mmCIF file of C-alpha atoms in Angstrom:
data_model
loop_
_atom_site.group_PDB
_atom_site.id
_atom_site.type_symbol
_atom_site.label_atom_id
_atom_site.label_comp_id
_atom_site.label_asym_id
_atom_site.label_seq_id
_atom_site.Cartn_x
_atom_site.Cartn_y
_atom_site.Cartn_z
ATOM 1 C CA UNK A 1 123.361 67.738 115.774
ATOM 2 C CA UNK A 2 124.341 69.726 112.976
ATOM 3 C CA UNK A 3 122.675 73.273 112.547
ATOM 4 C CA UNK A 4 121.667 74.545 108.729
ATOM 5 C CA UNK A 5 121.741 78.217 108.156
ATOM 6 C CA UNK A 6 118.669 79.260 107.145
ATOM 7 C CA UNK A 7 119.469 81.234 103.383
ATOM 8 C CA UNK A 8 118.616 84.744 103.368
ATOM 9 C CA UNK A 9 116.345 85.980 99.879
ATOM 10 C CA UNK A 10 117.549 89.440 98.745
ATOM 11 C CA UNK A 11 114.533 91.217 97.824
ATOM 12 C CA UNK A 12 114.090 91.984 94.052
ATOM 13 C CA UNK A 13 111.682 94.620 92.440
ATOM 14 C CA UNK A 14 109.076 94.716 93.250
ATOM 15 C CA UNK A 15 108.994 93.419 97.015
ATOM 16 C CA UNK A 16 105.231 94.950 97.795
ATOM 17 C CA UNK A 17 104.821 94.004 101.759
ATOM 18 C CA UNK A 18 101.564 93.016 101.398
ATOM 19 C CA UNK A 19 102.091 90.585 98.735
ATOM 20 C CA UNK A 20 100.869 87.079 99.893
ATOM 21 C CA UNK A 21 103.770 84.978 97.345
ATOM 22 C CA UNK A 22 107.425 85.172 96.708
ATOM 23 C CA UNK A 23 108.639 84.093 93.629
ATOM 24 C CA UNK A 24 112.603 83.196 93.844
ATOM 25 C CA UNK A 25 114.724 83.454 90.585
ATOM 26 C CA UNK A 26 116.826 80.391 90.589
ATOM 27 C CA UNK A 27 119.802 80.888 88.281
ATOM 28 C CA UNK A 28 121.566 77.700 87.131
ATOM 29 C CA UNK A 29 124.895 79.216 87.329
ATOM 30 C CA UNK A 30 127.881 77.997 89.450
ATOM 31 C CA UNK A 31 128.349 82.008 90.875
ATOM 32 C CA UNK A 32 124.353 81.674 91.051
ATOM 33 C CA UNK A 33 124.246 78.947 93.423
ATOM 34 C CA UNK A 34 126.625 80.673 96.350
ATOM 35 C CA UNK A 35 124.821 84.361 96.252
ATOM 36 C CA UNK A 36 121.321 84.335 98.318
ATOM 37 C CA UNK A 37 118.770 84.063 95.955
ATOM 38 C CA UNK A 38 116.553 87.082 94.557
ATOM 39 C CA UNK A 39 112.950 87.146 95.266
ATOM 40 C CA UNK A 40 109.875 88.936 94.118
ATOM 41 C CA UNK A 41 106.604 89.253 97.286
ATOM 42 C CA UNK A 42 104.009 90.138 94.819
ATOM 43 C CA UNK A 43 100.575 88.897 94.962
ATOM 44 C CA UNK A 44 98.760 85.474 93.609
ATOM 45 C CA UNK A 45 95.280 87.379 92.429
ATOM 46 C CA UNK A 46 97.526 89.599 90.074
ATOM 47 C CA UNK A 47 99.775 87.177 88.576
ATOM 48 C CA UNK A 48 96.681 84.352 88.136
ATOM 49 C CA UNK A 49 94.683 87.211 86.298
ATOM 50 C CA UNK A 50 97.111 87.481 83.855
ATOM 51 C CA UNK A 51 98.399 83.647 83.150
ATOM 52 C CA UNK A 52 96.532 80.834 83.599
ATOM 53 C CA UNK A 53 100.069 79.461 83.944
ATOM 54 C CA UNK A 54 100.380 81.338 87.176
ATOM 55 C CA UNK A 55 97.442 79.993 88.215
ATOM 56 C CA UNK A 56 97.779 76.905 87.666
ATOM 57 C CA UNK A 57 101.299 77.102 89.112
ATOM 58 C CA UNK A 58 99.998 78.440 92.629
ATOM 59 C CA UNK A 59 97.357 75.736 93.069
ATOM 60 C CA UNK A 60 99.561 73.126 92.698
ATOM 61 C CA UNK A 61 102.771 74.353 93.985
ATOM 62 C CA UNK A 62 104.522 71.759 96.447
ATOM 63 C CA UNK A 63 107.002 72.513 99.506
ATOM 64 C CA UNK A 64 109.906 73.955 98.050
ATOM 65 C CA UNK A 65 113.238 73.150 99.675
ATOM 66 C CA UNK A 66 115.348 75.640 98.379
ATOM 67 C CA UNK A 67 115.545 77.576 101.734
ATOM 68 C CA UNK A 68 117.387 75.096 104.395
ATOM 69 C CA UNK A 69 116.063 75.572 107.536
ATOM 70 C CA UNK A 70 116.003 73.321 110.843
ATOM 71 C CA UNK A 71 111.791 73.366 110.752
ATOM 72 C CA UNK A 72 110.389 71.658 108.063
ATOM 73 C CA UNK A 73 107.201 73.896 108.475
ATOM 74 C CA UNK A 74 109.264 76.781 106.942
ATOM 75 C CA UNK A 75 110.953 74.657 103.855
ATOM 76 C CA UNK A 76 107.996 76.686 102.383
ATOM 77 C CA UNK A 77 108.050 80.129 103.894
ATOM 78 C CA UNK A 78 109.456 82.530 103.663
ATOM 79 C CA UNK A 79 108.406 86.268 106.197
ATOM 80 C CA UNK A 80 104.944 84.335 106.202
ATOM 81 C CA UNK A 81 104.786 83.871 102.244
ATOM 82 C CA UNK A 82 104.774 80.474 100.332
ATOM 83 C CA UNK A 83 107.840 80.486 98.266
ATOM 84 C CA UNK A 84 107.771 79.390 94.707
ATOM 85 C CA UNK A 85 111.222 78.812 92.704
ATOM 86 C CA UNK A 86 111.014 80.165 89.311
ATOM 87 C CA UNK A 87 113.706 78.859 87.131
ATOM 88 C CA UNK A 88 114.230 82.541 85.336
ATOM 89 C CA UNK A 89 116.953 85.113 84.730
ATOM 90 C CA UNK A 90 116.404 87.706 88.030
ATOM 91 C CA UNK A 91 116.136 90.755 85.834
ATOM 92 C CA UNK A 92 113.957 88.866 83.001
ATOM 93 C CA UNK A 93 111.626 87.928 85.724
ATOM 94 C CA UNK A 94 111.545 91.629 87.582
ATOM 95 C CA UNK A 95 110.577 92.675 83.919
ATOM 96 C CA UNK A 96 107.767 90.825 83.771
ATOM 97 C CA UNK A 97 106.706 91.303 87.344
ATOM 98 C CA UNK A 98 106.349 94.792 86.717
ATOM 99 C CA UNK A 99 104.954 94.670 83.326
ATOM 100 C CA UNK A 100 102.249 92.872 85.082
ATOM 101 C CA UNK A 101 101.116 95.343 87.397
ATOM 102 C CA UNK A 102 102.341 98.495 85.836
ATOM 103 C CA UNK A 103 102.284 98.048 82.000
ATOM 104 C CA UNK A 104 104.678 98.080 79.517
ATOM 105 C CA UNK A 105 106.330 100.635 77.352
ATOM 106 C CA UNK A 106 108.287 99.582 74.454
ATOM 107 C CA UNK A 107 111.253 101.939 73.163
ATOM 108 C CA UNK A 108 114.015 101.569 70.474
ATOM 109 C CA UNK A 109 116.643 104.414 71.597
ATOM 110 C CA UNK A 110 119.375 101.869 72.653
ATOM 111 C CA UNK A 111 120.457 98.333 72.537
ATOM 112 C CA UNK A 112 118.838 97.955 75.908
ATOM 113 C CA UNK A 113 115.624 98.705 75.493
ATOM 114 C CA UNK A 114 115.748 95.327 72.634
ATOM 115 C CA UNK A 115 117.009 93.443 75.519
ATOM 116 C CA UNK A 116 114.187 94.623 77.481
ATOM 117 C CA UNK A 117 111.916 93.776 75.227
ATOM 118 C CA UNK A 118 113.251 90.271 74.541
ATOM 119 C CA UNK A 119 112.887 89.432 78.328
ATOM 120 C CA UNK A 120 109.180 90.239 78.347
ATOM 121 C CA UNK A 121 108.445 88.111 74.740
ATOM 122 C CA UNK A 122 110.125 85.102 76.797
ATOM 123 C CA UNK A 123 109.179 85.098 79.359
ATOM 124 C CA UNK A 124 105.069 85.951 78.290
ATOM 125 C CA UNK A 125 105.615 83.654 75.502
ATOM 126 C CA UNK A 126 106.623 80.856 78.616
ATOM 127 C CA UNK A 127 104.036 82.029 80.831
ATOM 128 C CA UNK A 128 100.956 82.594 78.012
ATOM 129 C CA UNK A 129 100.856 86.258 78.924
ATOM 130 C CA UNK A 130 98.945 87.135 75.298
ATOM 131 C CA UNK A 131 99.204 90.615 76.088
ATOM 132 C CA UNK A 132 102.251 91.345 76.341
ATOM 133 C CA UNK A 133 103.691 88.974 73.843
ATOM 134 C CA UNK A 134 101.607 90.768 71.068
ATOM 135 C CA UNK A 135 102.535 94.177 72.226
ATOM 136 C CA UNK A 136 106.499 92.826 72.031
ATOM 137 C CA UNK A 137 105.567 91.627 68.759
ATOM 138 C CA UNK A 138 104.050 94.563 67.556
ATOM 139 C CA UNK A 139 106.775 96.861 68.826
ATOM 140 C CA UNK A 140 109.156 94.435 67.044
ATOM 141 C CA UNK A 141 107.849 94.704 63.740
ATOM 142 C CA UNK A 142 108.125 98.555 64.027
ATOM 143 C CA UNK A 143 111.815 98.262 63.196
ATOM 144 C CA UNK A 144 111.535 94.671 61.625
ATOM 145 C CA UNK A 145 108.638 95.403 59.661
ATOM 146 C CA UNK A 146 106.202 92.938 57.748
ATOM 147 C CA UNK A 147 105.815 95.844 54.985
ATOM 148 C CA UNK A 148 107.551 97.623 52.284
ATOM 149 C CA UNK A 149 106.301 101.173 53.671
ATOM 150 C CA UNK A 150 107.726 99.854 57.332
ATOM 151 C CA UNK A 151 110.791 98.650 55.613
ATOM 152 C CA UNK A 152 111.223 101.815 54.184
ATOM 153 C CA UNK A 153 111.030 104.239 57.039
ATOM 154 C CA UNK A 154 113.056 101.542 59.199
ATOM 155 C CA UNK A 155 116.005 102.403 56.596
ATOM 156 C CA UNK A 156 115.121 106.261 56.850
ATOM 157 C CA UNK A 157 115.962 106.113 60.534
ATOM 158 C CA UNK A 158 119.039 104.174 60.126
ATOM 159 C CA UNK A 159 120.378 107.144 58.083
ATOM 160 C CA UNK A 160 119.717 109.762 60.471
ATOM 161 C CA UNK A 161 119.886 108.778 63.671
ATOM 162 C CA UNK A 162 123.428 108.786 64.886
ATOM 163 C CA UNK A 163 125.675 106.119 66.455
ATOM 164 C CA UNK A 164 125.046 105.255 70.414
ATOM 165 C CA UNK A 165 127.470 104.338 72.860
ATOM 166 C CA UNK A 166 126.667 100.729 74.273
ATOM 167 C CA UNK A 167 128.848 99.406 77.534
ATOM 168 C CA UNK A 168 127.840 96.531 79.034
ATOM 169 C CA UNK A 169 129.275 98.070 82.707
ATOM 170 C CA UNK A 170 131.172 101.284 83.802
ATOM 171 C CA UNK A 171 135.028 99.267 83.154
ATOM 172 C CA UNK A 172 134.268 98.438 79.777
ATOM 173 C CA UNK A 173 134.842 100.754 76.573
ATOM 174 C CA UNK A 174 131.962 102.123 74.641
ATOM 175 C CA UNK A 175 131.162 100.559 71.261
ATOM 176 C CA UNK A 176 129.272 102.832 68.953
ATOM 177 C CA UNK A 177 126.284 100.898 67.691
ATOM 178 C CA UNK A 178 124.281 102.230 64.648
ATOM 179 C CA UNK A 179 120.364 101.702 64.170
ATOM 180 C CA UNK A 180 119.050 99.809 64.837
ATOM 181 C CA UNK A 181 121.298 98.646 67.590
ATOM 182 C CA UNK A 182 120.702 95.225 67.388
ATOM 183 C CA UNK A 183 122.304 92.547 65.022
ATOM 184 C CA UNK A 184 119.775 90.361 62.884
ATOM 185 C CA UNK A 185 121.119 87.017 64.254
ATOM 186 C CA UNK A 186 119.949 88.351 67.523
ATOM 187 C CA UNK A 187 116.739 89.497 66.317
ATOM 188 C CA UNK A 188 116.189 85.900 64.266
ATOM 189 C CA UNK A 189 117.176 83.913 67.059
ATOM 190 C CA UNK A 190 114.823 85.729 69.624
ATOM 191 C CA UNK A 191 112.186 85.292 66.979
ATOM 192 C CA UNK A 192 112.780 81.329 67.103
ATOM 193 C CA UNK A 193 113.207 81.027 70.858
ATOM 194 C CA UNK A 194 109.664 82.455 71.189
ATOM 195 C CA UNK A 195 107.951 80.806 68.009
ATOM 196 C CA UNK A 196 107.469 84.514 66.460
ATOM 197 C CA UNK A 197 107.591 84.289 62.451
ATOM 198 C CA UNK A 198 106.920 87.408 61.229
ATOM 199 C CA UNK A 199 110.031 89.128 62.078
ATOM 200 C CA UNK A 200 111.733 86.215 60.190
ATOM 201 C CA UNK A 201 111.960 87.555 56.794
ATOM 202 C CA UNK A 202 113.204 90.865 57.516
ATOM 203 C CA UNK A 203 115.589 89.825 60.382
ATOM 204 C CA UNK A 204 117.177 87.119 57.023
ATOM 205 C CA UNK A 205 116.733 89.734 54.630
ATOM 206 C CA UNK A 206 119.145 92.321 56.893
ATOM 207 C CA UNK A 207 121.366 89.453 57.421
ATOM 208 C CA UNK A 208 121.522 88.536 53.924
ATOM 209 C CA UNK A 209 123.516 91.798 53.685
ATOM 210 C CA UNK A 210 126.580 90.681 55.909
ATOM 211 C CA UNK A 211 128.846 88.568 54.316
ATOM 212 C CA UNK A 212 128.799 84.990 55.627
ATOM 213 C CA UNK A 213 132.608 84.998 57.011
ATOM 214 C CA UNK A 214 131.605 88.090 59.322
ATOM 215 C CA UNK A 215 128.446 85.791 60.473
ATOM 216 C CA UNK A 216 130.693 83.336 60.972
ATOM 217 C CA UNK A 217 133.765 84.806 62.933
ATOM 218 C CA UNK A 218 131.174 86.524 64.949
ATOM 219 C CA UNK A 219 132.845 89.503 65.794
ATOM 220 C CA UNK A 220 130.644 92.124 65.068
ATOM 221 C CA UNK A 221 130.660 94.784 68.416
ATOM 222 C CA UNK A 222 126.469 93.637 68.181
ATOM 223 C CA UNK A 223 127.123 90.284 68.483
ATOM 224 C CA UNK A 224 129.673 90.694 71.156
ATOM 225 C CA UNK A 225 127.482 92.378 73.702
ATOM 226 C CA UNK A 226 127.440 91.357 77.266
ATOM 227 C CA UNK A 227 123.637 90.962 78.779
ATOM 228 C CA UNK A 228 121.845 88.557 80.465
ATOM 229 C CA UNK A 229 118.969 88.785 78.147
ATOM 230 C CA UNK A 230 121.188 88.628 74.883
ATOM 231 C CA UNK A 231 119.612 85.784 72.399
ATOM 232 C CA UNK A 232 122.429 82.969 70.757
ATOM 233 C CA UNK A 233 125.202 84.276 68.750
ATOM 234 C CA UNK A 234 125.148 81.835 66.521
ATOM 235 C CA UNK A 235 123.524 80.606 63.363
ATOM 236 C CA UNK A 236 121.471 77.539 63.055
ATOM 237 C CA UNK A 237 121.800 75.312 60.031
ATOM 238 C CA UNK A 238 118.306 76.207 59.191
ATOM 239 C CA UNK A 239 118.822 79.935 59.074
ATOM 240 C CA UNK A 240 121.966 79.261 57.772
ATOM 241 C CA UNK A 241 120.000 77.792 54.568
ATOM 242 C CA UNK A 242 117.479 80.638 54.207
ATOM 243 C CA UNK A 243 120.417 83.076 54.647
ATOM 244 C CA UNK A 244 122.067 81.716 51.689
ATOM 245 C CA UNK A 245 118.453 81.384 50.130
ATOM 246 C CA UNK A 246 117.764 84.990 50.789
ATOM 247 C CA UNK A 247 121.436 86.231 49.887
ATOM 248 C CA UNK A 248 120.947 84.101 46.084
ATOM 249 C CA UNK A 249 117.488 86.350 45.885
ATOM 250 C CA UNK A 250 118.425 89.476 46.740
ATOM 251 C CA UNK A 251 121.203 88.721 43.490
ATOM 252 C CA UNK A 252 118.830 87.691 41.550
ATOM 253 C CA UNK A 253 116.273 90.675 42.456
ATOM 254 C CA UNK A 254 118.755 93.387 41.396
ATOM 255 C CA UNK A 255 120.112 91.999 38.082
ATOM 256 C CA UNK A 256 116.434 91.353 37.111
ATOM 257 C CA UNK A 257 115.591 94.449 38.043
ATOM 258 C CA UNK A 258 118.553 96.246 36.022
ATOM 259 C CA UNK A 259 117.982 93.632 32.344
ATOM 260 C CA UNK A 260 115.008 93.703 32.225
ATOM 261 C CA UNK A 261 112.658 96.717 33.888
ATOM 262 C CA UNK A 262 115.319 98.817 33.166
ATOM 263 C CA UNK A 263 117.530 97.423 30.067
ATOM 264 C CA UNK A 264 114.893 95.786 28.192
ATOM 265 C CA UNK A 265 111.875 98.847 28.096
ATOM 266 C CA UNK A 266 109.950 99.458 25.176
ATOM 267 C CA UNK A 267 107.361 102.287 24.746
ATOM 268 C CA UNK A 268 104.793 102.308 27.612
ATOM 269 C CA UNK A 269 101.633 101.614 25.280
ATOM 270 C CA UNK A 270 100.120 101.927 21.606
ATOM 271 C CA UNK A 271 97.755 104.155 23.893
ATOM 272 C CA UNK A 272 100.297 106.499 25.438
ATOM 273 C CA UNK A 273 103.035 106.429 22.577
ATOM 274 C CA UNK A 274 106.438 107.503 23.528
ATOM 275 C CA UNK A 275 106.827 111.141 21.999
ATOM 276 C CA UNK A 276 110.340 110.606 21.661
ATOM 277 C CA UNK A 277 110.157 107.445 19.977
ATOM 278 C CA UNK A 278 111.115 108.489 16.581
ATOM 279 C CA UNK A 279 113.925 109.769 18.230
ATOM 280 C CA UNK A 280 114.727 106.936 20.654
ATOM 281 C CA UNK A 281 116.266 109.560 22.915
ATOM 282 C CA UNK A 282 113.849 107.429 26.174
ATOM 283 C CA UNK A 283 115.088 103.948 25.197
ATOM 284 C CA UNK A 284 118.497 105.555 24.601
ATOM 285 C CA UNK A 285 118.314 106.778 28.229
ATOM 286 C CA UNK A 286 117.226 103.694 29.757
ATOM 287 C CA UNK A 287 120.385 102.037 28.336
ATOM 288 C CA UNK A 288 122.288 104.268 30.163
ATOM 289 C CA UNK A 289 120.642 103.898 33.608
ATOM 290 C CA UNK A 290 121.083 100.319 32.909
ATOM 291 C CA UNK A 291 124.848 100.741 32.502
ATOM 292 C CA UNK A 292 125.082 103.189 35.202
ATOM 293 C CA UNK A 293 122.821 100.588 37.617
ATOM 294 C CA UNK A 294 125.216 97.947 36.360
ATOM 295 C CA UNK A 295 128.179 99.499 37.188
ATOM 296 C CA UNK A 296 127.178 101.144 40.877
ATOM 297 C CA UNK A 297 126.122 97.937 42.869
ATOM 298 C CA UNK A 298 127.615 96.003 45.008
ATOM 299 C CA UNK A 299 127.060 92.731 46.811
ATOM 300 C CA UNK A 300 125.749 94.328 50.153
ATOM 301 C CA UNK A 301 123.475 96.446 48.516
ATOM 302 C CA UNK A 302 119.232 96.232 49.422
ATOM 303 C CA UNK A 303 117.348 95.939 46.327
ATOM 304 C CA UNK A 304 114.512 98.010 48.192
ATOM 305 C CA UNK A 305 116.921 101.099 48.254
ATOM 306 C CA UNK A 306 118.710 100.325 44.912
ATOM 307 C CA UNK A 307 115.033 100.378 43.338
ATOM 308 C CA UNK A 308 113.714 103.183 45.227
ATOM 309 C CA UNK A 309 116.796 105.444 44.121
ATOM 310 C CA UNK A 310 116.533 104.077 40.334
ATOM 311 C CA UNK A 311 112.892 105.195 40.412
ATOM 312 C CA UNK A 312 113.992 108.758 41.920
ATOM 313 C CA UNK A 313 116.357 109.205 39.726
ATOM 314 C CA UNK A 314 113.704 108.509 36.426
ATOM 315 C CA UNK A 315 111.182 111.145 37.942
ATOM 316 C CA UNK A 316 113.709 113.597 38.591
ATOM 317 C CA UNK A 317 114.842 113.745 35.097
ATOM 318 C CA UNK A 318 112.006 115.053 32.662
ATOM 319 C CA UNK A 319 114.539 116.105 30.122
ATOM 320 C CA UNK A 320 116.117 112.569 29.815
ATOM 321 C CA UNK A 321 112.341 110.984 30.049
ATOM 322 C CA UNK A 322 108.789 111.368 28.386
ATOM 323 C CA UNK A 323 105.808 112.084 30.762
ATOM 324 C CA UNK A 324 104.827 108.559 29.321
ATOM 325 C CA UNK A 325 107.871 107.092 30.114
ATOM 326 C CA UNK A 326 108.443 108.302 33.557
ATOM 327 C CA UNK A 327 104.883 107.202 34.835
ATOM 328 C CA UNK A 328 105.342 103.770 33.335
ATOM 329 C CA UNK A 329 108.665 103.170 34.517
ATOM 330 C CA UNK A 330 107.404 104.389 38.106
ATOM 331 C CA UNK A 331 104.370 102.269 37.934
ATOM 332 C CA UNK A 332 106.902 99.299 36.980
ATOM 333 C CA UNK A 333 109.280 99.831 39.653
ATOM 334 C CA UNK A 334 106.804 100.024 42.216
ATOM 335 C CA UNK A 335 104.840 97.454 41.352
ATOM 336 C CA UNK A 336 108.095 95.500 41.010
ATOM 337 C CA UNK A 337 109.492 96.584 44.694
ATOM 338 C CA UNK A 338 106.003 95.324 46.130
ATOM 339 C CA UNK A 339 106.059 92.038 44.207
ATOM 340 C CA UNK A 340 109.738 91.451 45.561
ATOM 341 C CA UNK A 341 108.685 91.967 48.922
ATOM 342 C CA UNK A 342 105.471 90.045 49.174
ATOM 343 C CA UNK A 343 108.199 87.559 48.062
ATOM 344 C CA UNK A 344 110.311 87.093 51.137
ATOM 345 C CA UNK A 345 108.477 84.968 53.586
ATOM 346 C CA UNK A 346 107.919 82.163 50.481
ATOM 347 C CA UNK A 347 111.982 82.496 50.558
ATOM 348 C CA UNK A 348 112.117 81.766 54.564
ATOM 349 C CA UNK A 349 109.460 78.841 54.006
ATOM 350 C CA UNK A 350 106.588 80.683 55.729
ATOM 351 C CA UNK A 351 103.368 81.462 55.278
ATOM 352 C CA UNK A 352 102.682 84.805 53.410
ATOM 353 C CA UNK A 353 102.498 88.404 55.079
ATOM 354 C CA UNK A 354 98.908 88.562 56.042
ATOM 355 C CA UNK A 355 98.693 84.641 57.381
ATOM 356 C CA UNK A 356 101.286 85.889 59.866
ATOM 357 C CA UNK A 357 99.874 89.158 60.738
ATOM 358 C CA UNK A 358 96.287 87.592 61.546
ATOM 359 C CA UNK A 359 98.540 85.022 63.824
ATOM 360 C CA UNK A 360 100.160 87.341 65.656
ATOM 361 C CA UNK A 361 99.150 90.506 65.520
ATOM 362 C CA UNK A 362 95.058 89.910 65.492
#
């Protein structure tokens, strides 16, 4: 008679000895299937608070054979727990474990804390853990933001905050990865893993800026990461579209933006005249942003910004612009930058800003 060896579970955190089920993390790798397995003794009345999936999945749990043993009484035992095979990532699932019982406390200080963060809005989204998939959504949306005002500070931090080293282990050579760390395709595919829409528009409107052979060589050091939680590399046909989509927009938005608010302005009102009119010496000036405007952009360049700086560069200027003028052409601007933005989800095919945000963030 032939003897099995009965497999061996490492123990995973969090092991809590009083925990009443072990949940196994069953990789479906080749190296995977040779290590012991990694398990998680936790207990049922926690998890089935938190996910009806959990519940359900502990009431109707059959024997589970992935422990070989000689007595069929302890195919589902394991140290006197049932044992229940989740088919997970080990560190995904030890993420969510803990986020369970301890809480969870979303950062942005290095690429690893968006891989964090990606393993708890999978695996929440998989297991209908509301909670935490709104507060990953929310704490997405910080840096991917579903306004201008977020936008705006989002860029703000990208110019100050320095460079940081990312290795994926101790042998490998730093890369030096600026803010926000992670690469749009990344964010965007995360986003349609886990049926999240309003990062969408942001996530295409930052890729729009990389030109489509660097997408498509895919050697950026953020898209060349090494993590178990990393999202696809690639980009779908359908984002592919809206890229190009969003890339033909942003165009569009900046030579509008320099003909016409800029190029083609006229006196503010027959109610507030232009006191230089007579003189011209406003419109005059406004020809020459336009040239300057004309002359300074380049294909990678964020109309948001572009704007913002055109607008900064009007109001700092009272000698080249009315008091009339400058208000108006601020007024304009702004009202332009807003209308450009509340544009972007109708360029990803999605509902508009506040549909989303009642979705998913209510």
């Amino acid at each position: 008679m032939q003897t099995q060896t009965r497999k061996i579970i490492t123990r995973g955190d969090p092991w809590f000895e009083d925990g009443n089920i072990i949940l196994v993390a069953k990789e479906e790798t080749p190296a995977s299937s040779e290590a012991n397995p990694i398990g998680f003794r936790v207990h049922k009345g926690v998890l089935s608070r938190h996910s009806e999936v959990f519940q359900g999945m502990f009431e109707l749990s059959r024997p589970d054979s992935i422990l070989g043993s000689v007595d069929e009484a302890e195919l589902t035992r394991y140290e006197g727990c049932q044992v229940i095979s989740m088919y997970d990532i080990p560190i995904e699932l030890s993420n969510l474990v803990k986020a369970l019982y301890d809480g969870v406390i979303f950062r942005n200080r290095s690429l690893d804390d968006f891989f964090y963060l990606a393993s708890i809005l999978k695996l929440s989204t998989k297991y209908f853990v509301s909670h935490l998939r709104t507060l990953a959504i929310k704490h997405l949306t910080q840096t991917w933001s579903h306004d201008l005002k977020g936008h705006d500070t989002m860029l703000e931090l990208a110019i100050r905050t320095p460079p940081a080293p990312y290795s994926p282990d101790s042998s490998s050579p730093a890369n030096k990865l600026s803010y926000p760390y992670v690469h749009p395709i990344h964010v965007l595919n995360l986003a349609r893993s886990t049926n999240v829409q309003i990062v969408i528009p942001s996530a295409l409107y930052f890729l729009s800026l990389y030109p489509l052979t660097d997408i498509l060589r895919k050697d950026h050091p953020k898209l060349r990461v090494v993590h178990p939680s990393k999202p696809e590399s690639d980009l779908s046909s359908l984002d592919l579209k809206y890229y190009t989509l969003m890339y033909q927009r942003r165009m569009d938005g900046i030579l509008e933006f320099i003909n016409t608010l800029v190029g083609d302005r006229a006196s503010p009102s027959s109610e507030i005249p232009c006191p230089n009119r007579s003189a011209k010496s406003c419109t005059r000036n406004f020809h020459r942003l336009r040239t300057r405007l004309a002359t300074s952009w380049v294909v990678r360049t964020g109309p948001f910004n572009f704007i913002a700086q055109a607008i900064s560069s009007v109001n700092q200027d009272p000698d080249g612009f009315c008091t009339a003028c400058r208000e108006a052409f601020v007024k304009d601007a702004g009202d332009y930058r807003e209308r450009f933005w509340d544009e972007l989800p109708s360029v990803c095919g999605l509902p508009q800003w506040d549909a989303m945000k009642e979705e998913e963030l209510s």
